[in-house]
Coordinates of N, CA and C in Angstrom, one line a residue:
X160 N 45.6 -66.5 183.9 CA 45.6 -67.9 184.4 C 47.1 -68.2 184.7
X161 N 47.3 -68.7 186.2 CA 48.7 -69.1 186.2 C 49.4 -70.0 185.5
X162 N 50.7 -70.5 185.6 CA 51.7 -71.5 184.8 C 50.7 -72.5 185.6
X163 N 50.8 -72.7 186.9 CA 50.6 -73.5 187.7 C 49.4 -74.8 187.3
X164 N 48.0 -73.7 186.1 CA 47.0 -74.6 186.0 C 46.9 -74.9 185.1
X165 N 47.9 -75.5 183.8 CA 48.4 -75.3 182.7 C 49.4 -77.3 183.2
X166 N 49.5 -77.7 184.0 CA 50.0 -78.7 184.1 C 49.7 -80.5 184.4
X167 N 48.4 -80.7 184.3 CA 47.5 -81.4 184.2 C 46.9 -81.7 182.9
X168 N 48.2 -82.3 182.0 CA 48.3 -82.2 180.8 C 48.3 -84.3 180.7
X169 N 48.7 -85.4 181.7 CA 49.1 -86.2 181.0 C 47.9 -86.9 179.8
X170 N 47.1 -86.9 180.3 CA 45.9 -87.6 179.7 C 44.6 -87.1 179.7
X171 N 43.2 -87.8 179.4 CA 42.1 -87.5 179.5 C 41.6 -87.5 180.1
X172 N 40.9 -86.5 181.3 CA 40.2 -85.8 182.4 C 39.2 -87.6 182.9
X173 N 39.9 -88.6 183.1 CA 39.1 -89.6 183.3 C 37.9 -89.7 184.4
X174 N 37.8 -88.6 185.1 CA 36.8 -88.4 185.9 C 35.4 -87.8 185.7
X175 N 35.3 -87.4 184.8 CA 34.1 -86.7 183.5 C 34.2 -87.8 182.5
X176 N 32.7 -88.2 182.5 CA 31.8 -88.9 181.3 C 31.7 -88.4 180.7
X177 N 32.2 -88.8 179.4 CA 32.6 -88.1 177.9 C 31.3 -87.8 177.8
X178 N 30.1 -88.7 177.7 CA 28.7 -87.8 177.4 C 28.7 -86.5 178.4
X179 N 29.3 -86.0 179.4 CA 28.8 -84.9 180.4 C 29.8 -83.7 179.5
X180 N 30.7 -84.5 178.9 CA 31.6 -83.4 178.7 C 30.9 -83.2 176.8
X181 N 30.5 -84.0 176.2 CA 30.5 -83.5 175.1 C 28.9 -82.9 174.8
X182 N 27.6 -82.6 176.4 CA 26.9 -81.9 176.4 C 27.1 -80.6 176.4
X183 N 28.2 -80.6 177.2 CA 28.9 -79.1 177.9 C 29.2 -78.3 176.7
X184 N 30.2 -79.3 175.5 CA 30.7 -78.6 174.5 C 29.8 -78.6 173.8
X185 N 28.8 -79.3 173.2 CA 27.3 -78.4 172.4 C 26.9 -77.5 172.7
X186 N 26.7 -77.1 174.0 CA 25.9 -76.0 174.5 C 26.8 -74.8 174.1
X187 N 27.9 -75.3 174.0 CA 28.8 -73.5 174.5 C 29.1 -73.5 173.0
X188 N 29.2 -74.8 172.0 CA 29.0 -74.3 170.5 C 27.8 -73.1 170.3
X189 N 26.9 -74.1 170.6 CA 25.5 -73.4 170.0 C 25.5 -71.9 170.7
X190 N 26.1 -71.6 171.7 CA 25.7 -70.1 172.3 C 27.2 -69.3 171.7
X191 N 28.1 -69.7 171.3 CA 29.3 -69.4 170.8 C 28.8 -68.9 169.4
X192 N 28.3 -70.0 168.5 CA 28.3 -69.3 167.2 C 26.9 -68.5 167.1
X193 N 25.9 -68.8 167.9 CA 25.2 -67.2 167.5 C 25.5 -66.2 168.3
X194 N 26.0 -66.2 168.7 CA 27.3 -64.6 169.6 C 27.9 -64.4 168.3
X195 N 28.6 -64.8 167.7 CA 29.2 -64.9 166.7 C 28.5 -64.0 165.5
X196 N 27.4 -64.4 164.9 CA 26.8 -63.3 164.4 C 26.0 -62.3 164.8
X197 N 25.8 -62.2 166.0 CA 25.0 -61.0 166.8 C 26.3 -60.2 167.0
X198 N 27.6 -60.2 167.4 CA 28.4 -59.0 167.6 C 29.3 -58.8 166.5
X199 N 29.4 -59.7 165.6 CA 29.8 -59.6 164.3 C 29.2 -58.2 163.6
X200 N 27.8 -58.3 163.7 CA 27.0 -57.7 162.6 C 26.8 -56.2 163.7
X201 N 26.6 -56.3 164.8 CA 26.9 -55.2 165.7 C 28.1 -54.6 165.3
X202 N 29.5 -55.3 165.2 CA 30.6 -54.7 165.4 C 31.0 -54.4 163.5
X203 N 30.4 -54.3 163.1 CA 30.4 -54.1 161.3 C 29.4 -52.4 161.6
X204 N 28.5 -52.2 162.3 CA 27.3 -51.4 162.1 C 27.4 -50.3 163.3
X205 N 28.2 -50.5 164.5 CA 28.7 -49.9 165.0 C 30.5 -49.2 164.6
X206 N 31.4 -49.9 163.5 CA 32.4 -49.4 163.1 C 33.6 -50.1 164.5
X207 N 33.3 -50.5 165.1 CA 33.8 -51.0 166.1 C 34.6 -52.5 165.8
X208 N 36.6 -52.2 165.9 CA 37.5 -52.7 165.7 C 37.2 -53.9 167.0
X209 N 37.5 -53.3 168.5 CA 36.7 -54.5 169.2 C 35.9 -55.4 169.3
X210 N 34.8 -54.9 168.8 CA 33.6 -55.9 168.6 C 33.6 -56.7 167.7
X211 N 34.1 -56.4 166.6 CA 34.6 -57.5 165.3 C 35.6 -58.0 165.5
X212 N 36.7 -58.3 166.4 CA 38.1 -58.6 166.9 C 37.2 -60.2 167.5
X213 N 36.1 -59.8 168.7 CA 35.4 -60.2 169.4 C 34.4 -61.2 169.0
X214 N 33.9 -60.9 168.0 CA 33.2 -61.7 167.4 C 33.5 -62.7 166.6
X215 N 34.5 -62.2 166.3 CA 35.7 -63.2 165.5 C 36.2 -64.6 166.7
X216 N 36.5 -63.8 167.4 CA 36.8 -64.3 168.9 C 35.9 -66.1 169.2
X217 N 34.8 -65.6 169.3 CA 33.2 -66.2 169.3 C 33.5 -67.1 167.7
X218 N 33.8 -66.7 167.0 CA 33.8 -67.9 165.9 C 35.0 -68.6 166.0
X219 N 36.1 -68.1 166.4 CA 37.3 -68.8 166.3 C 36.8 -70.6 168.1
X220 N 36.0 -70.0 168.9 CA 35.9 -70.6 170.1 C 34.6 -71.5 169.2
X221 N 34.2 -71.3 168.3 CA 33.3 -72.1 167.9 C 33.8 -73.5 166.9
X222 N 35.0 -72.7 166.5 CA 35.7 -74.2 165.5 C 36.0 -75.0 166.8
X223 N 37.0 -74.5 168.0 CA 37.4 -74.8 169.0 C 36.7 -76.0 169.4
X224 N 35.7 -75.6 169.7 CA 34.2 -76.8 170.2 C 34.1 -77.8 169.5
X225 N 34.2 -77.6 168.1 CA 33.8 -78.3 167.1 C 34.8 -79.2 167.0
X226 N 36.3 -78.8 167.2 CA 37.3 -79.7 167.0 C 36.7 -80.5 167.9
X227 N 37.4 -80.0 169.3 CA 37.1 -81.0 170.5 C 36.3 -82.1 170.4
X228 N 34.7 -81.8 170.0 CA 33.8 -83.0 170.5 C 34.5 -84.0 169.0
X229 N 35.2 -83.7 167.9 CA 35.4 -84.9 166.9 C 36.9 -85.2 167.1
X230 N 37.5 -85.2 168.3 CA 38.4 -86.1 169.0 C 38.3 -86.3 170.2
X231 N 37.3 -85.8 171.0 CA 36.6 -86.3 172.4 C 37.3 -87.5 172.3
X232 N 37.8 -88.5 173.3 CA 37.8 -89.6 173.6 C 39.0 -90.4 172.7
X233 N 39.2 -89.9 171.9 CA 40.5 -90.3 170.8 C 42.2 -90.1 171.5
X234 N 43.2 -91.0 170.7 CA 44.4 -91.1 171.9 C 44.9 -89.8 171.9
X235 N 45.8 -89.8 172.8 CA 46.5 -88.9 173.5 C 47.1 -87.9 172.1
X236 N 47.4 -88.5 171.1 CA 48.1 -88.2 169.6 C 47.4 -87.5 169.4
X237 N 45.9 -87.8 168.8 CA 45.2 -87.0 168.2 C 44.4 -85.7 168.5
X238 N 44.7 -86.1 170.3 CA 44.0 -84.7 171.0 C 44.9 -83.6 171.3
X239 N 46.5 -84.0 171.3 CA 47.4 -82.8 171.4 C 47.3 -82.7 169.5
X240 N 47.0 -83.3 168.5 CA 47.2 -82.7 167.3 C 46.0 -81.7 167.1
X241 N 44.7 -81.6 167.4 CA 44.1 -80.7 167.4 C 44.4 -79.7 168.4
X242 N 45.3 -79.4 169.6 CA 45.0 -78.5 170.3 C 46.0 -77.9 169.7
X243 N 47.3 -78.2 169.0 CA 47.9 -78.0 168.2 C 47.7 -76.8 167.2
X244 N 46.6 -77.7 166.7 CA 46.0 -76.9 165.6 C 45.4 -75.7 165.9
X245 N 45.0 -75.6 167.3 CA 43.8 -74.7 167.6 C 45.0 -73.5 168.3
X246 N 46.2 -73.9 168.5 CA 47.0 -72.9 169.0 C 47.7 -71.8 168.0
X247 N 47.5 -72.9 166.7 CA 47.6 -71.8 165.5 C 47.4 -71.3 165.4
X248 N 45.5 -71.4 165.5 CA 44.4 -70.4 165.3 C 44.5 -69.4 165.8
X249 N 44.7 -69.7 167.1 CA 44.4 -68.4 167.9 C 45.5 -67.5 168.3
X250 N 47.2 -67.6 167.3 CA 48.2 -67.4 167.2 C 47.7 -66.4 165.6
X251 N 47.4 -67.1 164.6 CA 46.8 -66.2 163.5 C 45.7 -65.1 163.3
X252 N 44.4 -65.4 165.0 CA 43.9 -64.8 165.1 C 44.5 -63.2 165.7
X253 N 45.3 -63.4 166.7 CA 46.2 -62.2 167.4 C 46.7 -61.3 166.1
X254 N 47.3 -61.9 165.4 CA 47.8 -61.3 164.5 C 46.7 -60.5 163.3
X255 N 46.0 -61.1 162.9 CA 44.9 -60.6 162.4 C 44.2 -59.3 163.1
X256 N 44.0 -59.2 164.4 CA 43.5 -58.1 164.9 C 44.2 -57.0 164.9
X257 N 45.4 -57.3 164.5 CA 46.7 -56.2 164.7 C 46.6 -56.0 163.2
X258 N 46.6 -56.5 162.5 CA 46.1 -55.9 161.3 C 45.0 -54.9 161.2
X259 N 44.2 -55.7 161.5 CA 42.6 -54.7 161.5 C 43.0 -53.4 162.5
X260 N 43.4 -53.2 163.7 CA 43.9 -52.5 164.2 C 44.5 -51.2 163.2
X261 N 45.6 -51.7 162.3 CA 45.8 -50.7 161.5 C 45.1 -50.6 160.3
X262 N 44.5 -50.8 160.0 CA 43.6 -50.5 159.0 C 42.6 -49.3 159.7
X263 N 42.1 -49.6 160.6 CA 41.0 -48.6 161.4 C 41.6 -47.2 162.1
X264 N 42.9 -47.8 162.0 CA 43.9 -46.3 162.8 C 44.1 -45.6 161.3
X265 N 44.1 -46.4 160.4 CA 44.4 -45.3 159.0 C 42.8 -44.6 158.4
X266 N 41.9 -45.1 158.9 CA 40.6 -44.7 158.2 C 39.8 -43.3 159.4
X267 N 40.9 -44.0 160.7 CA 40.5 -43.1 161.9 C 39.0 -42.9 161.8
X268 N 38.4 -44.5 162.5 CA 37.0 -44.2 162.7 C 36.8 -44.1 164.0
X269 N 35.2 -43.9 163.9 CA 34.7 -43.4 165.8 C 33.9 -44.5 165.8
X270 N 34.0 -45.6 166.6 CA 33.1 -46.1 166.9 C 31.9 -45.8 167.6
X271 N 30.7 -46.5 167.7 CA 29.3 -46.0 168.8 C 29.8 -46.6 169.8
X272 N 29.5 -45.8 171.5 CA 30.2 -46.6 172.4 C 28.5 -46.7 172.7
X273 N 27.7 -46.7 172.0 CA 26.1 -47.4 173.1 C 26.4 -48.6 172.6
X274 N 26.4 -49.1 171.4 CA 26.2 -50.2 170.6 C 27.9 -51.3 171.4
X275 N 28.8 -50.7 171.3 CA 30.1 -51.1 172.0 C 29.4 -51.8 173.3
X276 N 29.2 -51.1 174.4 CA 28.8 -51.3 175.3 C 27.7 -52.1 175.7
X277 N 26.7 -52.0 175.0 CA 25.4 -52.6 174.6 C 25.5 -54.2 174.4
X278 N 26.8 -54.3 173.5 CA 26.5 -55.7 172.8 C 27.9 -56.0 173.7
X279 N 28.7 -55.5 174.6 CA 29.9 -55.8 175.2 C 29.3 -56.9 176.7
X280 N 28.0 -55.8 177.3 CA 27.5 -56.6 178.1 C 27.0 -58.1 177.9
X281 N 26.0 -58.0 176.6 CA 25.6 -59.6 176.5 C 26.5 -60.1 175.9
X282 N 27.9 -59.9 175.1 CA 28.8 -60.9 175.0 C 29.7 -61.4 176.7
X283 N 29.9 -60.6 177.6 CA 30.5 -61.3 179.0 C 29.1 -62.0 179.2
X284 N 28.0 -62.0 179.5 CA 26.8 -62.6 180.2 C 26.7 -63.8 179.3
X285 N 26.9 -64.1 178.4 CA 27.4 -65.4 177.2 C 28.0 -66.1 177.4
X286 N 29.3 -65.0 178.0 CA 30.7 -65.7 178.0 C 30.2 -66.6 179.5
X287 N 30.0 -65.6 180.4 CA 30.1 -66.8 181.7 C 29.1 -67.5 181.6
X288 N 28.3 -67.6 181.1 CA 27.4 -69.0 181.2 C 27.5 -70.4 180.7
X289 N 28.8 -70.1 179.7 CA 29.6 -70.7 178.7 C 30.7 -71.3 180.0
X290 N 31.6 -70.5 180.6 CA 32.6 -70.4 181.4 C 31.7 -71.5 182.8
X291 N 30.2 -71.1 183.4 CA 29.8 -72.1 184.2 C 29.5 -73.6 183.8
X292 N 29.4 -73.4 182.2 CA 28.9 -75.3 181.9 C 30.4 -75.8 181.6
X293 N 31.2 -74.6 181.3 CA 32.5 -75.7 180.7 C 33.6 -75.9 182.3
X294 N 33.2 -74.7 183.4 CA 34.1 -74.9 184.6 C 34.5 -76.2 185.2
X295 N 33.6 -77.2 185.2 CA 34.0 -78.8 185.9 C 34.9 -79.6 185.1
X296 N 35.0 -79.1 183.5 CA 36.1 -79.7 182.7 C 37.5 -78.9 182.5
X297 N 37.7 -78.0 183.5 CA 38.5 -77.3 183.1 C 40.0 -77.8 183.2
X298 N 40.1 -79.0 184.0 CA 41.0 -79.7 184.6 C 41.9 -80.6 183.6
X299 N 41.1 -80.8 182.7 CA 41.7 -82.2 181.1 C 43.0 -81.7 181.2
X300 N 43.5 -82.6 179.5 CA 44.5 -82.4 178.7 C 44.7 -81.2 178.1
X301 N 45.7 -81.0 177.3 CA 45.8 -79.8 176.2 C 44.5 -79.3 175.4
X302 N 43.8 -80.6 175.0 CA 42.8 -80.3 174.5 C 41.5 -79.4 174.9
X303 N 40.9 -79.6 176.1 CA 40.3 -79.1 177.3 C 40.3 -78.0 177.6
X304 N 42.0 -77.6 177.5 CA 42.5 -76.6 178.5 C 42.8 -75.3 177.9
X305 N 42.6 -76.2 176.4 CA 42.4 -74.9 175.3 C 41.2 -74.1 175.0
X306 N 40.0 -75.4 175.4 CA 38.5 -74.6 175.3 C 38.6 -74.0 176.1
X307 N 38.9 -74.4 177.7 CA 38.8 -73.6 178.8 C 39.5 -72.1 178.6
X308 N 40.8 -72.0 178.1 CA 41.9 -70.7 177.7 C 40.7 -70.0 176.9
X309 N 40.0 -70.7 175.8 CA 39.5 -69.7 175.3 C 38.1 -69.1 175.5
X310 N 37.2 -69.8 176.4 CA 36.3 -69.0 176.9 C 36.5 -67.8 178.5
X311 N 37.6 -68.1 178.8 CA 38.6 -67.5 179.8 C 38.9 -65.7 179.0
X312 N 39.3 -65.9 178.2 CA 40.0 -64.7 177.5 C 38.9 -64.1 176.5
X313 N 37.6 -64.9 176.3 CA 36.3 -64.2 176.2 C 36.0 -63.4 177.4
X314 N 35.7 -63.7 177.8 CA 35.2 -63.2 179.1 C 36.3 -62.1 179.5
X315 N 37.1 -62.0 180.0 CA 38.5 -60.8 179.8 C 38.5 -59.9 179.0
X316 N 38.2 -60.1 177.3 CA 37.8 -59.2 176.1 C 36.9 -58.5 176.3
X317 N 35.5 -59.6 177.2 CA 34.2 -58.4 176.7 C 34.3 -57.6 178.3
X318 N 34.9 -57.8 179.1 CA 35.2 -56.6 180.1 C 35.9 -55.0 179.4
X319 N 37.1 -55.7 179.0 CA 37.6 -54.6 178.1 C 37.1 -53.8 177.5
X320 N 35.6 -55.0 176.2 CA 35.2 -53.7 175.3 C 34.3 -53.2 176.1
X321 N 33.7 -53.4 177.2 CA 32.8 -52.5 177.9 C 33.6 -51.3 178.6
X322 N 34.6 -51.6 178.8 CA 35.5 -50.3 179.4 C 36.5 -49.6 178.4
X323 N 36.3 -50.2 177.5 CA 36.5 -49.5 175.7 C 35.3 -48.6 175.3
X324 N 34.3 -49.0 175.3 CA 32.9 -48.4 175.5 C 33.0 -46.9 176.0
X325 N 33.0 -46.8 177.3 CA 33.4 -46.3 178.4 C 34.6 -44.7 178.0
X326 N 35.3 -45.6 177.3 CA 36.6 -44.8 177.0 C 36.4 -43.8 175.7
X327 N 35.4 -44.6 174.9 CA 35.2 -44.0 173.6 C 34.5 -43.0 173.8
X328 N 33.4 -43.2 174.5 CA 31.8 -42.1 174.9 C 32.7 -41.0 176.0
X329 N 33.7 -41.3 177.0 CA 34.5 -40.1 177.6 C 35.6 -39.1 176.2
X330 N 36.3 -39.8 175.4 CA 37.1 -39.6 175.0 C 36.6 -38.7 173.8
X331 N 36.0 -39.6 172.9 CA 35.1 -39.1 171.6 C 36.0 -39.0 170.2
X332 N 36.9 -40.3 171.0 CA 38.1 -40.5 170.1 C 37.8 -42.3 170.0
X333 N 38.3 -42.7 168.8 CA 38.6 -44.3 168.9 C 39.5 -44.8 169.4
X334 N 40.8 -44.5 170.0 CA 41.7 -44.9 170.7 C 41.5 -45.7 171.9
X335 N 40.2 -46.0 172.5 CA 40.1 -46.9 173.8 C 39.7 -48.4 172.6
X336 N 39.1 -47.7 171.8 CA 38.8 -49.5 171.0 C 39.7 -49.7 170.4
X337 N 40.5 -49.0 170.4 CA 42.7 -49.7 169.5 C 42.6 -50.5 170.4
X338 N 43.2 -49.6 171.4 CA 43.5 -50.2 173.0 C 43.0 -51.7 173.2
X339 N 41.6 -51.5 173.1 CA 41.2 -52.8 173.3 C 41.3 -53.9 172.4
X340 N 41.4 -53.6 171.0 CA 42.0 -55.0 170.1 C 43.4 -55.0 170.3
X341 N 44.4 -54.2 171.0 CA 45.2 -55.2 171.9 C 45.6 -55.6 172.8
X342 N 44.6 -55.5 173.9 CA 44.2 -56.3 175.2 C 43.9 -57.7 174.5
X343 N 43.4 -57.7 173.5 CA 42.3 -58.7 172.7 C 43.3 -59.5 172.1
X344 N 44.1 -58.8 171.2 CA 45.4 -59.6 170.6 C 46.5 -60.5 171.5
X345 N 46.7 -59.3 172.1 CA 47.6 -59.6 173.1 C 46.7 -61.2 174.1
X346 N 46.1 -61.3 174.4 CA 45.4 -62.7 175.1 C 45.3 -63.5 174.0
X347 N 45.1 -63.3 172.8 CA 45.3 -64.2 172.0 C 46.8 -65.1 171.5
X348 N 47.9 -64.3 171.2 CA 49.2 -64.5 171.0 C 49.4 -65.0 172.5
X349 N 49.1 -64.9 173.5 CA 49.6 -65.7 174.5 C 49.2 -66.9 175.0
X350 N 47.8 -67.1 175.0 CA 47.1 -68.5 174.9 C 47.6 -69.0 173.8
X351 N 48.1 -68.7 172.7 CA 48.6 -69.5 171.4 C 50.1 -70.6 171.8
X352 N 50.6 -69.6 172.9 CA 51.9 -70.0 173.2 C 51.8 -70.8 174.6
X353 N 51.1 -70.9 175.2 CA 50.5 -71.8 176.2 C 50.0 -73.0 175.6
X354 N 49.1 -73.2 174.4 CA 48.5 -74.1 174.1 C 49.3 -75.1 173.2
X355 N 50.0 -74.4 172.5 CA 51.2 -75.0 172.0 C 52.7 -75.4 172.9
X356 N 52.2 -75.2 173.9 CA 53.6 -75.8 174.6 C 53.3 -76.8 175.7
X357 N 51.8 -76.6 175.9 CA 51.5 -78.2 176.2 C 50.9 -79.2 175.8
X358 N 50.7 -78.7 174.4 CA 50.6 -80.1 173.3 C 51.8 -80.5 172.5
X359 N 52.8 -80.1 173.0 CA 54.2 -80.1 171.9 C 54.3 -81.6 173.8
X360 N 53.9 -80.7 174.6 CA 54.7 -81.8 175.6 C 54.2 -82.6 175.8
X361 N 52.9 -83.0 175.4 CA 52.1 -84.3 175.1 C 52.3 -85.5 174.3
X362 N 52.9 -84.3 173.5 CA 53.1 -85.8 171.9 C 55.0 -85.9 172.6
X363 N 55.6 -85.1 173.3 CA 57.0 -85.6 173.7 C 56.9 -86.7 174.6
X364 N 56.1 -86.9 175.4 CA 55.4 -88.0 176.5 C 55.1 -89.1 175.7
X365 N 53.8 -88.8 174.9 CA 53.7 -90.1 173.8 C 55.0 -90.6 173.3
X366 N 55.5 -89.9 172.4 CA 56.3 -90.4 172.0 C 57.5 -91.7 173.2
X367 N 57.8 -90.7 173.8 CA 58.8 -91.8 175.0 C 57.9 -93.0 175.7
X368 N 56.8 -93.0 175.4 CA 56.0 -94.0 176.1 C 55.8 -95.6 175.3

């Protein structure tokens, strides 16, 4: 996503009716957190560093939701304080995968690339249907724009782990699913640093206002 769409930060998307927007965000909860245990328990049973990176992914977009709709509509303060918060997350999350990452390079496992693959497809087919109810809000504040970052860089992961997939079943090595938790990381540490620098500029706005 460019710098460019990242600037449409001053206020709340006053053009969406908070009820249109906080049906949007139920729905992509409710399909978020059971993603969340369907590639979870896939990516545990498959041995697959991606798919549990990813499913993690899926739970971290599910607090996301959850913030949002319980400051929907609340001032300008309190919605750069949760996106705030959520740029932590997903700054701790990056980091986390890079852990796991090494852990799985020291145990040097092989993941299944059917099951990779398998469950890589119906997490993108999730993701965009998620990505079609949330696209008309994509425009908000910090707050917004962080749901939107993060079902964005869903959808970008589960491409990956299907061409992680792909890599593993060619290779017959786990090195395409390293690779891919840090494609996976790496989008995470960056949206973290995006999301935090336009909620730092929201409460600097507040503040001078």
């Amino acid at each position: 996503m460019s710098v460019d769409c990242c600037h449409d930060h001053g206020k709340q998307d006053e053009d969406r009716p908070l009820g249109a927007t906080r049906r949007a965000l139920w729905a992509v909860l409710a399909i978020n957190a059971a993603m969340f245990v369907a590639e979870l328990t896939a990516g545990i049973w498959g041995k697959s560093v991606a798919l549990q990176a990813d499913a993690l992914d899926f739970l971290g977009d599910s607090a996301t939701y959850a913030m949002t709709l319980m400051v929907l509509g609340m001032s300008i303060r309190w919605r750069a304080g949760a996106a705030m918060i959520k740029g932590l997350a997903m700054g701790g999350f990056g980091f986390w995968v890079i852990g796991m990452m090494g852990y799985h390079f020291i145990q040097g496992s092989l993941p299944s690339a059917a099951i990779m693959g398998s469950v890589g497809i119906l997490a993108l087919a999730t993701n965009l249907l998620s990505a079609v109810i949330l696209f008309r809000h994509r425009k908000g504040d910090s707050n917004m724009r962080s749901v939107w970052l993060c079902t964005r860089n869903d959808a970008i992961a589960n491409l990956a782990v299907i061409a992680g997939a792909s890599g593993v079943w060619a290779s017959g090595t786990g090195w395409p699913d390293l690779a891919v938790g840090a494609v996976i990381a790496a989008l995470a540490l960056s949206s973290s640093v995006t999301v935090l620098r336009l909620a730092q500029g929201e409460l600097r706005e507040e503040a001078r206002a």
